[in-house]
PDB file of C-alpha atoms in Angstrom:
ATOM      1  CA  ARG A  27       0.000   0.000   0.000  1.00 37.00           C
ATOM      2  CA  ARG A  28       1.358   3.437  -0.923  1.00 42.00           C
ATOM      3  CA  GLN A  29       2.712   5.278   2.097  1.00 47.00           C
ATOM      4  CA  ARG A  30       1.083   8.623   2.798  1.00 52.00           C
ATOM      5  CA  GLN A  31       3.274  11.636   2.137  1.00 53.00           C
ATOM      6  CA  MET A  32       3.768  14.100   4.984  1.00 47.00           C
ATOM      7  CA  CYS A  33       4.773  17.706   4.313  1.00 48.00           C
ATOM      8  CA  ILE A  34       6.142  19.528   7.357  1.00 39.00           C
ATOM      9  CA  ARG A  35       4.216  22.695   8.176  1.00 41.00           C
ATOM     10  CA  ASP A  36       5.851  24.542  11.073  1.00 39.00           C
ATOM     11  CA  SER A  37       5.442  22.262  14.120  1.00 63.00           C
ATOM     12  CA  ARG A  38       2.688  20.297  12.386  1.00 72.00           C
ATOM     13  CA  ALA A  39       2.327  18.320   9.194  1.00 72.00           C
ATOM     14  CA  LEU A  40      -0.173  18.062   6.366  1.00 72.00           C
ATOM     15  CA  ASP A  41      -1.608  14.687   5.409  1.00 72.00           C
ATOM     16  CA  GLU A  42      -1.696  15.123   1.631  1.00 71.00           C
ATOM     17  CA  GLN A  43      -4.153  12.228   1.228  1.00 74.00           C
ATOM     18  CA  THR A  44      -6.866  13.751   3.436  1.00 76.00           C
ATOM     19  CA  GLY A  45      -5.844  17.413   3.524  1.00 74.00           C
ATOM     20  CA  GLU A  46      -5.928  17.371   7.343  1.00 76.00           C
ATOM     21  CA  ASP A  47      -3.434  19.047   9.633  1.00 80.00           C
ATOM     22  CA  VAL A  48      -1.847  16.510  11.972  1.00 77.00           C
ATOM     23  CA  ALA A  49       0.555  16.574  14.886  1.00 77.00           C
ATOM     24  CA  LEU A  50       3.720  14.733  13.913  1.00 77.00           C
ATOM     25  CA  LYS A  51       5.384  12.908  16.804  1.00 79.00           C
ATOM     26  CA  ILE A  52       8.929  11.932  15.887  1.00 81.00           C
ATOM     27  CA  VAL A  53      11.243   9.696  17.895  1.00 80.00           C
ATOM     28  CA  PHE A  54      14.918   9.933  16.964  1.00 81.00           C
ATOM     29  CA  LEU A  55      16.793   6.661  17.379  1.00 79.00           C
ATOM     30  CA  GLY A  56      20.406   5.811  17.962  1.00 78.00           C
ATOM     31  CA  PRO A  57      22.603   3.484  19.996  1.00 78.00           C
ATOM     32  CA  GLY A  58      21.036   2.574  23.326  1.00 74.00           C
ATOM     33  CA  THR A  59      17.488   3.545  22.326  1.00 75.00           C
ATOM     34  CA  GLU A  60      16.075   0.035  21.866  1.00 76.00           C
ATOM     35  CA  GLY A  61      13.609   0.504  24.732  1.00 77.00           C
ATOM     36  CA  ILE A  62      12.385   3.809  23.315  1.00 78.00           C
ATOM     37  CA  ARG A  63      11.894   2.218  19.909  1.00 79.00           C
ATOM     38  CA  ALA A  64      10.002  -0.744  21.437  1.00 81.00           C
ATOM     39  CA  ARG A  65       7.659   1.542  23.379  1.00 78.00           C
ATOM     40  CA  PHE A  66       7.023   3.671  20.299  1.00 82.00           C
ATOM     41  CA  ASP A  67       6.247   0.576  18.195  1.00 81.00           C
ATOM     42  CA  ARG A  68       3.914  -0.627  20.944  1.00 80.00           C
ATOM     43  CA  GLU A  69       2.097   2.699  20.909  1.00 80.00           C
ATOM     44  CA  CYS A  70       1.654   2.531  17.130  1.00 81.00           C
ATOM     45  CA  LEU A  71       0.254  -1.006  17.320  1.00 81.00           C
ATOM     46  CA  ALA A  72      -2.202  -0.069  20.052  1.00 81.00           C
ATOM     47  CA  MET A  73      -3.306   3.124  18.293  1.00 81.00           C
ATOM     48  CA  ASN A  74      -4.187   1.088  15.199  1.00 81.00           C
ATOM     49  CA  MET A  75      -6.653  -0.909  17.303  1.00 82.00           C
ATOM     50  CA  ILE A  76      -8.637   1.949  18.846  1.00 85.00           C
ATOM     51  CA  HIS A  77     -11.159   4.413  17.443  1.00 84.00           C
ATOM     52  CA  HIS A  78     -12.939   6.352  20.167  1.00 85.00           C
ATOM     53  CA  LYS A  79     -14.045   9.884  20.972  1.00 87.00           C
ATOM     54  CA  HIS A  80     -11.965   9.959  24.144  1.00 90.00           C
ATOM     55  CA  PHE A  81      -8.688   8.955  22.507  1.00 88.00           C
ATOM     56  CA  VAL A  82      -6.423  11.027  20.310  1.00 81.00           C
ATOM     57  CA  ARG A  83      -6.815   9.614  16.795  1.00 79.00           C
ATOM     58  CA  SER A  84      -3.867   8.125  14.896  1.00 77.00           C
ATOM     59  CA  HIS A  85      -3.659   8.841  11.160  1.00 78.00           C
ATOM     60  CA  ALA A  86      -0.536   7.004  10.027  1.00 78.00           C
ATOM     61  CA  HIS A  87       2.961   6.034  11.116  1.00 81.00           C
ATOM     62  CA  GLY A  88       6.239   5.214   9.449  1.00 80.00           C
ATOM     63  CA  GLU A  89      10.022   5.433   9.439  1.00 82.00           C
ATOM     64  CA  LEU A  90      12.609   8.026   8.492  1.00 79.00           C
ATOM     65  CA  PRO A  91      16.403   7.606   8.471  1.00 82.00           C
ATOM     66  CA  GLY A  92      17.284   7.340  12.166  1.00 80.00           C
ATOM     67  CA  ALA A  93      13.759   8.028  13.348  1.00 82.00           C
ATOM     68  CA  ARG A  94      10.164   6.826  13.500  1.00 82.00           C
ATOM     69  CA  TRP A  95       7.030   8.953  13.378  1.00 78.00           C
ATOM     70  CA  ILE A  96       3.320   8.841  14.058  1.00 81.00           C
ATOM     71  CA  ALA A  97       0.737  11.371  12.861  1.00 80.00           C
ATOM     72  CA  LEU A  98      -1.962  12.208  15.405  1.00 78.00           C
ATOM     73  CA  ASP A  99      -4.910  14.568  15.706  1.00 78.00           C
ATOM     74  CA  VAL A 100      -3.929  18.143  16.459  1.00 75.00           C
ATOM     75  CA  ILE A 101      -5.134  18.772  20.023  1.00 76.00           C
ATOM     76  CA  GLU A 102      -5.681  22.300  21.315  1.00 76.00           C
ATOM     77  CA  GLY A 103      -5.934  21.933  25.058  1.00 78.00           C
ATOM     78  CA  ARG A 104      -4.067  21.368  28.305  1.00 85.00           C
ATOM     79  CA  ASN A 105      -3.309  18.291  30.321  1.00 89.00           C
ATOM     80  CA  LEU A 106      -4.928  17.380  33.596  1.00 93.00           C
ATOM     81  CA  ALA A 107      -1.664  17.687  35.532  1.00 93.00           C
ATOM     82  CA  ASP A 108      -1.468  21.393  34.663  1.00 92.00           C
ATOM     83  CA  ARG A 109      -5.122  21.919  35.572  1.00 91.00           C
ATOM     84  CA  LEU A 110      -4.639  20.254  38.960  1.00 93.00           C
ATOM     85  CA  LEU A 111      -1.978  22.817  39.845  1.00 93.00           C
ATOM     86  CA  GLU A 112      -4.911  25.203  40.310  1.00 92.00           C
ATOM     87  CA  GLY A 113      -6.464  22.981  42.976  1.00 91.00           C
ATOM     88  CA  ALA A 114      -9.169  20.372  43.418  1.00 93.00           C
ATOM     89  CA  PHE A 115     -12.227  20.099  41.176  1.00 92.00           C
ATOM     90  CA  LYS A 116     -15.813  20.439  42.275  1.00 91.00           C
ATOM     91  CA  PRO A 117     -17.257  16.948  42.739  1.00 92.00           C
ATOM     92  CA  ARG A 118     -19.479  17.061  39.644  1.00 92.00           C
ATOM     93  CA  LEU A 119     -16.629  18.056  37.334  1.00 92.00           C
ATOM     94  CA  ALA A 120     -14.280  15.451  38.851  1.00 94.00           C
ATOM     95  CA  LEU A 121     -16.844  12.699  38.364  1.00 95.00           C
ATOM     96  CA  GLU A 122     -17.683  13.786  34.815  1.00 94.00           C
ATOM     97  CA  VAL A 123     -13.995  13.786  33.857  1.00 95.00           C
ATOM     98  CA  ALA A 124     -13.566  10.344  35.427  1.00 97.00           C
ATOM     99  CA  ARG A 125     -16.601   9.087  33.509  1.00 97.00           C
ATOM    100  CA  GLN A 126     -15.096  10.104  30.176  1.00 96.00           C
ATOM    101  CA  ILE A 127     -11.814   8.406  31.048  1.00 97.00           C
ATOM    102  CA  LEU A 128     -13.745   5.268  31.996  1.00 98.00           C
ATOM    103  CA  LEU A 129     -15.470   5.292  28.592  1.00 97.00           C
ATOM    104  CA  ALA A 130     -12.032   5.350  26.967  1.00 96.00           C
ATOM    105  CA  LEU A 131     -10.751   2.580  29.212  1.00 97.00           C
ATOM    106  CA  GLY A 132     -13.809   0.461  28.493  1.00 96.00           C
ATOM    107  CA  HIS A 133     -13.043   0.758  24.770  1.00 94.00           C
ATOM    108  CA  LEU A 134      -9.463  -0.335  25.416  1.00 94.00           C
ATOM    109  CA  HIS A 135     -10.403  -3.244  27.640  1.00 96.00           C
ATOM    110  CA  GLU A 136     -12.937  -4.563  25.138  1.00 94.00           C
ATOM    111  CA  ARG A 137      -9.957  -4.946  22.799  1.00 92.00           C
ATOM    112  CA  ARG A 138      -7.959  -6.642  25.561  1.00 93.00           C
ATOM    113  CA  ILE A 139      -5.561  -3.700  25.876  1.00 92.00           C
ATOM    114  CA  VAL A 140      -4.499  -2.493  29.331  1.00 94.00           C
ATOM    115  CA  HIS A 141      -3.213   1.087  29.380  1.00 93.00           C
ATOM    116  CA  ARG A 142      -0.940   0.643  32.450  1.00 92.00           C
ATOM    117  CA  ASP A 143      -0.114   4.357  32.636  1.00 93.00           C
ATOM    118  CA  VAL A 144      -3.320   6.213  33.540  1.00 96.00           C
ATOM    119  CA  LYS A 145      -2.203   9.452  35.221  1.00 95.00           C
ATOM    120  CA  SER A 146      -2.851  13.181  35.087  1.00 95.00           C
ATOM    121  CA  ASP A 147      -0.112  13.802  32.509  1.00 93.00           C
ATOM    122  CA  ASN A 148      -1.851  11.423  30.099  1.00 93.00           C
ATOM    123  CA  VAL A 149      -5.252  13.136  30.133  1.00 94.00           C
ATOM    124  CA  LEU A 150      -5.949  16.144  27.891  1.00 91.00           C
ATOM    125  CA  PHE A 151      -8.809  18.644  28.047  1.00 85.00           C
ATOM    126  CA  VAL A 152     -10.110  19.895  24.709  1.00 80.00           C
ATOM    127  CA  VAL A 153     -13.263  21.697  23.571  1.00 72.00           C
ATOM    128  CA  GLU A 154     -15.426  20.085  20.894  1.00 74.00           C
ATOM    129  CA  ASP A 155     -18.757  21.598  19.838  1.00 74.00           C
ATOM    130  CA  ASP A 156     -18.486  24.082  22.725  1.00 73.00           C
ATOM    131  CA  ALA A 157     -18.300  21.279  25.316  1.00 76.00           C
ATOM    132  CA  PRO A 158     -15.292  20.045  27.332  1.00 78.00           C
ATOM    133  CA  VAL A 159     -14.023  16.655  26.183  1.00 87.00           C
ATOM    134  CA  VAL A 160     -11.350  14.480  27.769  1.00 92.00           C
ATOM    135  CA  LYS A 161      -8.767  12.648  25.658  1.00 91.00           C
ATOM    136  CA  LEU A 162      -6.627   9.804  26.999  1.00 93.00           C
ATOM    137  CA  ILE A 163      -3.146   9.567  25.474  1.00 88.00           C
ATOM    138  CA  ASP A 164       0.132   7.591  25.534  1.00 84.00           C
ATOM    139  CA  LEU A 165      -0.041   3.849  24.995  1.00 83.00           C
ATOM    140  CA  GLY A 166       3.717   3.408  25.145  1.00 80.00           C
ATOM    141  CA  ILE A 167       3.631   0.780  27.892  1.00 84.00           C
ATOM    142  CA  ALA A 168       0.189  -0.647  27.165  1.00 86.00           C
ATOM    143  CA  LYS A 169      -0.334  -4.383  27.555  1.00 87.00           C
ATOM    144  CA  LEU A 170      -1.475  -5.670  24.183  1.00 87.00           C
ATOM    145  CA  PRO A 171      -3.726  -8.681  23.483  1.00 84.00           C
ATOM    146  CA  ASP A 172      -2.104 -12.091  24.110  1.00 67.00           C
ATOM    147  CA  GLU A 173       1.109 -10.430  25.229  1.00 62.00           C
ATOM    148  CA  SER A 174       3.279 -12.795  27.209  1.00 47.00           C
ATOM    149  CA  PHE A 175       5.576 -11.850  30.074  1.00 42.00           C
ATOM    150  CA  THR A 176       9.111 -11.469  28.735  1.00 46.00           C
ATOM    151  CA  PRO A 177      12.210  -9.685  30.041  1.00 44.00           C
ATOM    152  CA  GLU A 178      11.669  -7.024  27.351  1.00 51.00           C
ATOM    153  CA  ASN A 179       8.069  -6.421  28.457  1.00 51.00           C
ATOM    154  CA  ALA A 180       9.204  -6.183  32.067  1.00 45.00           C
ATOM    155  CA  ARG A 181      11.766  -3.541  31.081  1.00 47.00           C
ATOM    156  CA  LEU A 182       9.111  -1.557  29.235  1.00 49.00           C
ATOM    157  CA  THR A 183       6.939  -1.490  32.334  1.00 46.00           C
ATOM    158  CA  ALA A 184       9.875  -0.531  34.516  1.00 45.00           C
ATOM    159  CA  ALA A 185      10.744   2.312  32.170  1.00 43.00           C
ATOM    160  CA  GLY A 186       7.194   3.606  32.462  1.00 44.00           C
ATOM    161  CA  MET A 187       7.357   3.473  36.246  1.00 40.00           C
ATOM    162  CA  THR A 188      10.397   5.734  36.358  1.00 36.00           C
ATOM    163  CA  LEU A 189       8.448   8.359  34.420  1.00 34.00           C
ATOM    164  CA  GLY A 190       6.047   8.967  37.267  1.00 37.00           C
ATOM    165  CA  THR A 191       3.731   5.958  37.269  1.00 72.00           C
ATOM    166  CA  PRO A 192       4.405   5.037  40.957  1.00 92.00           C
ATOM    167  CA  ALA A 193       2.009   7.754  42.121  1.00 94.00           C
ATOM    168  CA  TYR A 194      -0.859   6.010  40.287  1.00 96.00           C
ATOM    169  CA  ILE A 195       0.242   2.395  39.952  1.00 95.00           C
ATOM    170  CA  ALA A 196      -2.003  -0.508  40.933  1.00 95.00           C
ATOM    171  CA  PRO A 197      -0.720  -2.805  43.708  1.00 95.00           C
ATOM    172  CA  GLU A 198      -0.469  -5.834  41.425  1.00 93.00           C
ATOM    173  CA  GLN A 199       1.548  -3.886  38.881  1.00 91.00           C
ATOM    174  CA  ALA A 200       3.804  -2.528  41.629  1.00 91.00           C
ATOM    175  CA  ILE A 201       4.867  -6.076  42.530  1.00 89.00           C
ATOM    176  CA  ALA A 202       5.111  -7.241  38.881  1.00 85.00           C
ATOM    177  CA  GLN A 203       2.076  -9.511  38.919  1.00 88.00           C
ATOM    178  CA  THR A 204      -0.071 -10.070  35.837  1.00 87.00           C
ATOM    179  CA  VAL A 205      -2.456  -7.156  35.272  1.00 92.00           C
ATOM    180  CA  ASP A 206      -5.804  -6.756  33.556  1.00 94.00           C
ATOM    181  CA  GLY A 207      -8.179  -3.848  33.065  1.00 96.00           C
ATOM    182  CA  ARG A 208      -8.834  -3.568  36.801  1.00 97.00           C
ATOM    183  CA  ALA A 209      -5.310  -2.152  37.210  1.00 96.00           C
ATOM    184  CA  ASP A 210      -6.385   0.781  35.038  1.00 97.00           C
ATOM    185  CA  LEU A 211      -9.496   1.196  37.195  1.00 98.00           C
ATOM    186  CA  TYR A 212      -7.263   1.502  40.265  1.00 98.00           C
ATOM    187  CA  SER A 213      -5.119   4.153  38.579  1.00 97.00           C
ATOM    188  CA  LEU A 214      -8.261   6.017  37.505  1.00 98.00           C
ATOM    189  CA  SER A 215      -9.417   5.920  41.136  1.00 98.00           C
ATOM    190  CA  VAL A 216      -6.132   7.491  42.262  1.00 98.00           C
ATOM    191  CA  LEU A 217      -6.718  10.207  39.692  1.00 97.00           C
ATOM    192  CA  LEU A 218     -10.331  10.708  40.805  1.00 97.00           C
ATOM    193  CA  PHE A 219      -9.143  10.990  44.419  1.00 97.00           C
ATOM    194  CA  GLU A 220      -6.635  13.635  43.300  1.00 96.00           C
ATOM    195  CA  MET A 221      -9.258  15.599  41.391  1.00 95.00           C
ATOM    196  CA  LEU A 222     -11.603  15.606  44.375  1.00 95.00           C
ATOM    197  CA  THR A 223      -9.028  16.525  47.029  1.00 95.00           C
ATOM    198  CA  GLY A 224      -6.143  18.185  45.183  1.00 94.00           C
ATOM    199  CA  LYS A 225      -3.850  15.546  46.710  1.00 94.00           C
ATOM    200  CA  LEU A 226      -2.702  12.014  45.928  1.00 96.00           C
ATOM    201  CA  PRO A 227      -3.815   9.254  48.305  1.00 96.00           C
ATOM    202  CA  PHE A 228      -0.205   8.174  48.859  1.00 96.00           C
ATOM    203  CA  ARG A 229       2.923  10.326  48.982  1.00 93.00           C
ATOM    204  CA  ALA A 230       6.474   9.334  49.863  1.00 93.00           C
ATOM    205  CA  ALA A 231      10.010  10.628  49.388  1.00 90.00           C
ATOM    206  CA  ASP A 232      11.225   7.507  47.562  1.00 91.00           C
ATOM    207  CA  MET A 233       9.735   5.137  45.009  1.00 90.00           C
ATOM    208  CA  VAL A 234      10.092   1.941  47.072  1.00 92.00           C
ATOM    209  CA  THR A 235       8.119   3.413  49.975  1.00 94.00           C
ATOM    210  CA  LEU A 236       5.456   4.713  47.610  1.00 94.00           C
ATOM    211  CA  LEU A 237       5.024   1.340  45.903  1.00 93.00           C
ATOM    212  CA  THR A 238       4.807  -0.345  49.297  1.00 94.00           C
ATOM    213  CA  MET A 239       2.048   2.053  50.329  1.00 96.00           C
ATOM    214  CA  HIS A 240       0.008   1.142  47.253  1.00 96.00           C
ATOM    215  CA  VAL A 241       0.377  -2.527  48.167  1.00 95.00           C
ATOM    216  CA  SER A 242      -0.290  -2.427  51.905  1.00 96.00           C
ATOM    217  CA  THR A 243      -1.432   0.984  53.229  1.00 96.00           C
ATOM    218  CA  THR A 244      -5.116   1.826  53.582  1.00 96.00           C
ATOM    219  CA  PRO A 245      -5.844   5.040  51.661  1.00 96.00           C
ATOM    220  CA  PRO A 246      -7.586   7.939  53.411  1.00 95.00           C
ATOM    221  CA  LEU A 247     -11.177   8.712  52.560  1.00 95.00           C
ATOM    222  CA  VAL A 248     -11.851  11.639  50.271  1.00 94.00           C
ATOM    223  CA  SER A 249     -13.905  13.331  52.990  1.00 91.00           C
ATOM    224  CA  GLU A 250     -10.940  13.177  55.384  1.00 90.00           C
ATOM    225  CA  LEU A 251      -8.876  15.461  53.163  1.00 89.00           C
ATOM    226  CA  VAL A 252     -11.521  17.921  52.003  1.00 83.00           C
ATOM    227  CA  PRO A 253     -11.694  20.794  54.521  1.00 60.00           C
ATOM    228  CA  SER A 254     -15.377  21.512  53.924  1.00 58.00           C
ATOM    229  CA  PRO A 255     -18.244  19.107  53.111  1.00 53.00           C
ATOM    230  CA  LEU A 256     -18.203  17.802  49.550  1.00 57.00           C
ATOM    231  CA  THR A 257     -21.914  18.412  49.151  1.00 56.00           C
ATOM    232  CA  ALA A 258     -24.865  19.729  51.139  1.00 57.00           C
ATOM    233  CA  SER A 259     -25.701  16.093  51.912  1.00 76.00           C
ATOM    234  CA  GLN A 260     -23.604  13.955  54.234  1.00 82.00           C
ATOM    235  CA  ALA A 261     -25.078  10.927  52.475  1.00 84.00           C
ATOM    236  CA  MET A 262     -23.624  12.108  49.153  1.00 87.00           C
ATOM    237  CA  ALA A 263     -20.223  12.674  50.752  1.00 89.00           C
ATOM    238  CA  GLU A 264     -20.343   9.104  52.018  1.00 91.00           C
ATOM    239  CA  ALA A 265     -21.398   7.877  48.567  1.00 93.00           C
ATOM    240  CA  ILE A 266     -18.356   9.544  47.012  1.00 94.00           C
ATOM    241  CA  ASP A 267     -16.124   7.995  49.678  1.00 95.00           C
ATOM    242  CA  GLU A 268     -17.554   4.556  48.915  1.00 96.00           C
ATOM    243  CA  LEU A 269     -17.223   5.019  45.152  1.00 97.00           C
ATOM    244  CA  VAL A 270     -13.532   5.948  45.295  1.00 97.00           C
ATOM    245  CA  ASP A 271     -12.623   3.554  48.085  1.00 97.00           C
ATOM    246  CA  ARG A 272     -13.867   0.544  46.116  1.00 98.00           C
ATOM    247  CA  GLY A 273     -11.828   1.648  43.124  1.00 98.00           C
ATOM    248  CA  LEU A 274      -8.750   1.778  45.372  1.00 98.00           C
ATOM    249  CA  ALA A 275      -9.206  -1.763  46.737  1.00 98.00           C
ATOM    250  CA  LYS A 276      -5.881  -3.580  47.106  1.00 97.00           C
ATOM    251  CA  THR A 277      -6.971  -6.732  45.290  1.00 97.00           C
ATOM    252  CA  PRO A 278      -8.539  -6.619  41.813  1.00 97.00           C
ATOM    253  CA  LYS A 279     -11.474  -8.859  42.811  1.00 97.00           C
ATOM    254  CA  ASP A 280     -12.609  -6.244  45.340  1.00 98.00           C
ATOM    255  CA  ARG A 281     -12.748  -3.435  42.754  1.00 98.00           C
ATOM    256  CA  TYR A 282     -15.311  -2.843  40.037  1.00 98.00           C
ATOM    257  CA  ARG A 283     -15.469  -5.749  37.605  1.00 97.00           C
ATOM    258  CA  ASP A 284     -14.980  -3.500  34.604  1.00 98.00           C
ATOM    259  CA  ALA A 285     -15.287   0.072  33.397  1.00 98.00           C
ATOM    260  CA  GLN A 286     -19.014  -0.280  32.757  1.00 98.00           C
ATOM    261  CA  GLU A 287     -19.771  -1.300  36.350  1.00 98.00           C
ATOM    262  CA  TYR A 288     -17.671   1.636  37.559  1.00 98.00           C
ATOM    263  CA  ILE A 289     -19.619   4.008  35.270  1.00 98.00           C
ATOM    264  CA  GLU A 290     -22.931   2.690  36.590  1.00 98.00           C
ATOM    265  CA  ALA A 291     -21.855   3.303  40.187  1.00 98.00           C
ATOM    266  CA  LEU A 292     -20.516   6.737  39.279  1.00 97.00           C
ATOM    267  CA  ASP A 293     -23.754   7.674  37.522  1.00 97.00           C
ATOM    268  CA  ILE A 294     -25.736   6.964  40.680  1.00 95.00           C
ATOM    269  CA  VAL A 295     -23.539   9.394  42.598  1.00 95.00           C
ATOM    270  CA  LEU A 296     -23.756  12.006  39.822  1.00 94.00           C
ATOM    271  CA  ALA A 297     -27.547  11.759  39.818  1.00 93.00           C
ATOM    272  CA  GLY A 298     -27.600  12.610  43.518  1.00 89.00           C
ATOM    273  CA  LEU A 299     -25.374  15.672  43.265  1.00 86.00           C
ATOM    274  CA  GLY A 300     -26.781  19.156  43.001  1.00 72.00           C
ATOM    275  CA  GLU A 301     -26.020  21.112  39.835  1.00 72.00           C
ATOM    276  CA  ASP A 302     -23.639  23.409  41.715  1.00 69.00           C
ATOM    277  CA  ALA A 303     -21.804  20.625  43.567  1.00 71.00           C
TER     278      ALA A 303
END
């Protein structure tokens, strides 16, 4: 099949086949970059398998001398990590953002892909049709269908951990056990906790201590860290505590079975919140 031609336009590119502007992500390769190349190839494979409103769309990918590239949708927005620097979200906004991420994760999990790196840096806010839309990005360490455990796959996961994953990592991933979609639901729950409180459930000065806390330390309740009541109703505050606490269960079997069950539980809480909550 004829490879699409890409013409560089400033920091973007033009897909001459469709006439669309795209964002061109280029990875330059050299000696000692085998892990980077493997993660980039993994991302390209995963992106070919997904087509969803809450993911950045992939147009094409290919090779250049000493480099590989992927063309993605041009996204005008900011990531969640930057937004959280301004403080916690109101409960309704936090839950609505989490719901959109869960829709994306459900799409992934139906294709037997586990993201393994759900965190604030990998969530973008954009505006589409005058409404805020969340986009999940970065499948560089995703677990692909029928992927076996190999030393190379273990190194890919370890590389992702050093990039900041320990703050959001599921207990089973922290101790190198086999993971499924429920690991992503745990990481999403860490992120939801952070959106609601402005703080992570676990903080430590070193990575080993932080990973140990994910495995064995009981997280605080959301209501324990919010200085004023989450809502006018104590019952709703307790419902939010229960929602997040189940997502942060130490063992996968004690969490939500899948993204859809999590969405259903979240929708019940959303329905009970006031419009200004």
